[in-house]
Coordinates of C-alpha atoms and ligand atoms in Angstrom, one line a residue:
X14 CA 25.3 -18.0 0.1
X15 CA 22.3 -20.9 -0.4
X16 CA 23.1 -24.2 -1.2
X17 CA 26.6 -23.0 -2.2
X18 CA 25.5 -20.8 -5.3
X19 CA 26.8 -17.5 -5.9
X20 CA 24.2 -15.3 -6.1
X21 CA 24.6 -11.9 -7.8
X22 CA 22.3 -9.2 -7.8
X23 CA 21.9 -9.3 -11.6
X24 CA 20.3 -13.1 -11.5
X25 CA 18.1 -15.5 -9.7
X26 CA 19.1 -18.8 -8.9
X27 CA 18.3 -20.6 -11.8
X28 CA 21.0 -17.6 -13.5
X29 CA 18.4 -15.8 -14.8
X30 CA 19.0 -11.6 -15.4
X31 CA 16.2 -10.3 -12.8
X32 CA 14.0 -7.2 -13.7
X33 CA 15.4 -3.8 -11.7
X34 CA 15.7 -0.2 -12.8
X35 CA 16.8 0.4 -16.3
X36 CA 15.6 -3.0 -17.7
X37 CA 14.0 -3.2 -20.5
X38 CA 10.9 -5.6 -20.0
X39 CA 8.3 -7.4 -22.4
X40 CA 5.3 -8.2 -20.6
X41 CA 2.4 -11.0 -21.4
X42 CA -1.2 -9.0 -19.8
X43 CA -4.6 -9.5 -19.1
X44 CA -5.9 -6.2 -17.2
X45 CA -9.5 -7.0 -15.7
X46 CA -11.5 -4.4 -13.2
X47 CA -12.3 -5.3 -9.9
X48 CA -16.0 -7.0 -11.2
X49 CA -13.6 -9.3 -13.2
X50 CA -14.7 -7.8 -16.6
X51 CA -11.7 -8.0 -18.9
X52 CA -10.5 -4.6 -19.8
X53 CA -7.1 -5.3 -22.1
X54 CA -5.0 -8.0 -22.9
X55 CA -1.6 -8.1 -24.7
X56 CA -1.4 -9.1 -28.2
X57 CA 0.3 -12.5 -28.5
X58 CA 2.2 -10.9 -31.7
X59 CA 3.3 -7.8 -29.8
X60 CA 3.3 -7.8 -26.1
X61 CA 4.2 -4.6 -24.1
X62 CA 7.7 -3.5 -23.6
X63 CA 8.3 -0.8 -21.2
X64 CA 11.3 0.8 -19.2
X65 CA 11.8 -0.2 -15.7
X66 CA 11.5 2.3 -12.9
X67 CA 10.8 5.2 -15.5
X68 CA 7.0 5.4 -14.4
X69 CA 6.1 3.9 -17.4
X70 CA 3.0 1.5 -16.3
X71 CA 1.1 1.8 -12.8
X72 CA 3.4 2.0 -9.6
X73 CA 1.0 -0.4 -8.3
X74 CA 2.1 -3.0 -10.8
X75 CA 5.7 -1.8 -11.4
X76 CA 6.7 -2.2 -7.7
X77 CA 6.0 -6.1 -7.5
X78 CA 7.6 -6.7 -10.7
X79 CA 11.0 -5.7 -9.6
X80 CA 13.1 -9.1 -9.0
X81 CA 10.9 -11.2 -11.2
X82 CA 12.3 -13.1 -14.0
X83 CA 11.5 -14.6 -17.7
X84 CA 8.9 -17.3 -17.1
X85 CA 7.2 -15.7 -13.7
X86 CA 3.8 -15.3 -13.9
X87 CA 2.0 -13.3 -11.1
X88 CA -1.4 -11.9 -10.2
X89 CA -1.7 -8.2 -9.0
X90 CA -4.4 -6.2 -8.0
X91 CA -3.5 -2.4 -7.8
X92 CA -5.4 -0.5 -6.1
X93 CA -7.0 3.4 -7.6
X94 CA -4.4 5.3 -5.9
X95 CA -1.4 3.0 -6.9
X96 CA -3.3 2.5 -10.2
X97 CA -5.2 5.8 -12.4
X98 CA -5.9 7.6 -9.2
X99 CA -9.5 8.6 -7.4
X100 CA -12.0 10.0 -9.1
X101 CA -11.8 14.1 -8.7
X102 CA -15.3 15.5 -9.1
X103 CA -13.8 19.1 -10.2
X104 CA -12.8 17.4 -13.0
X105 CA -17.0 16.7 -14.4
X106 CA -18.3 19.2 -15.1
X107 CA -20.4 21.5 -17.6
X108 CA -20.5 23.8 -19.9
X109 CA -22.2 25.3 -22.3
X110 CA -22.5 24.2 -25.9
X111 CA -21.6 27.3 -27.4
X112 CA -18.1 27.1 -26.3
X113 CA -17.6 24.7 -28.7
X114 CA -17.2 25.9 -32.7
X115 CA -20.7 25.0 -34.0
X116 CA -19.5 21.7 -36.0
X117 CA -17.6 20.3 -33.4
X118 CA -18.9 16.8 -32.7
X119 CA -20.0 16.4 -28.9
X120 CA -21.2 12.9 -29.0
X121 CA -20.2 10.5 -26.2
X122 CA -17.1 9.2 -26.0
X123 CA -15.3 12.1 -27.8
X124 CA -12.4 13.5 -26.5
X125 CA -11.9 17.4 -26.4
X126 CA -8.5 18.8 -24.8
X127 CA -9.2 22.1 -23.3
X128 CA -6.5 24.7 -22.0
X129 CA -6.9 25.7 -18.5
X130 CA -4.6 27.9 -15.9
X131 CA -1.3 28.1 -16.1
X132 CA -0.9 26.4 -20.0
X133 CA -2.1 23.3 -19.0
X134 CA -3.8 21.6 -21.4
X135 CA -6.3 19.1 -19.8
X136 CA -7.9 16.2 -21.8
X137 CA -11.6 15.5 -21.0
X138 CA -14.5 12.4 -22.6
X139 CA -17.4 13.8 -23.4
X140 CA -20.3 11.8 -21.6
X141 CA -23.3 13.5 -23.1
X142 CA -24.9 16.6 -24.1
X143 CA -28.2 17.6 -21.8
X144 CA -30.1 20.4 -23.1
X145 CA -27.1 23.3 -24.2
X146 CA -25.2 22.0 -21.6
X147 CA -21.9 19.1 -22.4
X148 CA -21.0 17.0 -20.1
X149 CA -17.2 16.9 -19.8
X150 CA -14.7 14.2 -17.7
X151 CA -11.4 14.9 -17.0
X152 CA -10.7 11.7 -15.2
X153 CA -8.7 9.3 -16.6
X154 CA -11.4 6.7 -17.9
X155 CA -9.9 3.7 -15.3
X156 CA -9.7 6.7 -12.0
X157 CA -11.4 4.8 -8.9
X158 CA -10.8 1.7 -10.4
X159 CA -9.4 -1.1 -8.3
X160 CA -7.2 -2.8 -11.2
X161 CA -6.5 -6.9 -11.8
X162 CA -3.7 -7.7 -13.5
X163 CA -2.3 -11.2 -15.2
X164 CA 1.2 -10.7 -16.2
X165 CA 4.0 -12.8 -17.3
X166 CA 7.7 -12.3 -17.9
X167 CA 8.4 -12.6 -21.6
X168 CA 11.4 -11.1 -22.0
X169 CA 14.3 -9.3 -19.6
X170 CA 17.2 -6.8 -21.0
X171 CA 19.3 -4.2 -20.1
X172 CA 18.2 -0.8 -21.8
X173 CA 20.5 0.7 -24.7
X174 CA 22.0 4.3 -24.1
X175 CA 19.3 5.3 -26.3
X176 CA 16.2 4.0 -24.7
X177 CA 17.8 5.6 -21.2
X178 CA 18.1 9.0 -23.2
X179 CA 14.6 8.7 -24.6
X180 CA 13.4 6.9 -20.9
X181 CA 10.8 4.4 -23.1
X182 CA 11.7 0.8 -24.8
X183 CA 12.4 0.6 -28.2
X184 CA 11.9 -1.9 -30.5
X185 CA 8.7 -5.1 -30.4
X186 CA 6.4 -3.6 -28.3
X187 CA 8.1 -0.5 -27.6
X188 CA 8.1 3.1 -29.4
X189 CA 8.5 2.5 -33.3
X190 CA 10.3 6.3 -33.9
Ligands
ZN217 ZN1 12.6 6.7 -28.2

């Protein structure tokens, strides 16, 4: 007991529902690297929705949003291995053009999926072509990144049955299915 207030674990102080596990939360972002170059922000229109403690955005962020409530604004930085992960030089590599079906386009920024051991299928970024030889990526384009984020608390719910089943929001900002 503070001040003589009841407090629940469902709300804050001020009464507000607090974010935990199986809420439903709309999010306001702006997602800058580590050199402060902005990277992504949230679309006034359509801000992101995502399912709490599902593993739906970066542990590094999900973990300090737990508690928070509409109206709280917070800055995080996530480190690589709570954000995309390290880079993993196995995953560069080479290989030769001819592996590819002759009209393929191998410019730059293109994105091949390629199936290795086991059935996994593996998506790579093409970064270039040297000689008969493309250069492939496998990393996630933001591995080794240390990560800023500026988020605030739009919006706070409790999941339906069906977004539980599904394990994603539904709805603004969420999957449209
Ligand atoms: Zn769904």
């Amino acid at each position: 007991m503070v001040n003589g207030e009841i407090l629940s674990s469902q709300t804050n102080r001020k009464g507000q529902v607090m974010i935990k596990k199986d809420s439903v939360v709309t999010l306001g972002y702006i997602l800058k690297k580590g050199n402060g170059e902005e990277l992504d922000r949230s679309n006034a229109a359509e801000p992101l929705a995502y399912l709490h403690g599902h593993g739906q955005i970066v542990p590094g962020l999900e973990k300090v949003l737990g508690g928070l409530a509409v109206g709280d604004k917070k800055e995080v930085t996530v480190t690589p291995q709570e954000g995309y992960g390290e880079v993993d030089p196995q995953l560069k590599m080479k290989v030769s053009r001819d592996k590819f079906p002759a009209d393929a386009n191998m410019e730059a920024g293109m994105q091949v999926t390629a199936n290795m051991e086991g059935d996994k299928q593996t998506h790579f970024t093409v970064q270039g072509v040297e000689g008969d030889e493309v250069i492939l990526d496998g990393n996630h384009p933001l591995a080794g990144e240390t990560l800023h984020f500026s988020v605030e608390v739009i919006e706070v719910r409790q999941a339906t049955a069906e977004e539980l089943q599904h394990g994603h929001a539904h709805g603004a900002g969420g999957h449209h299915h």
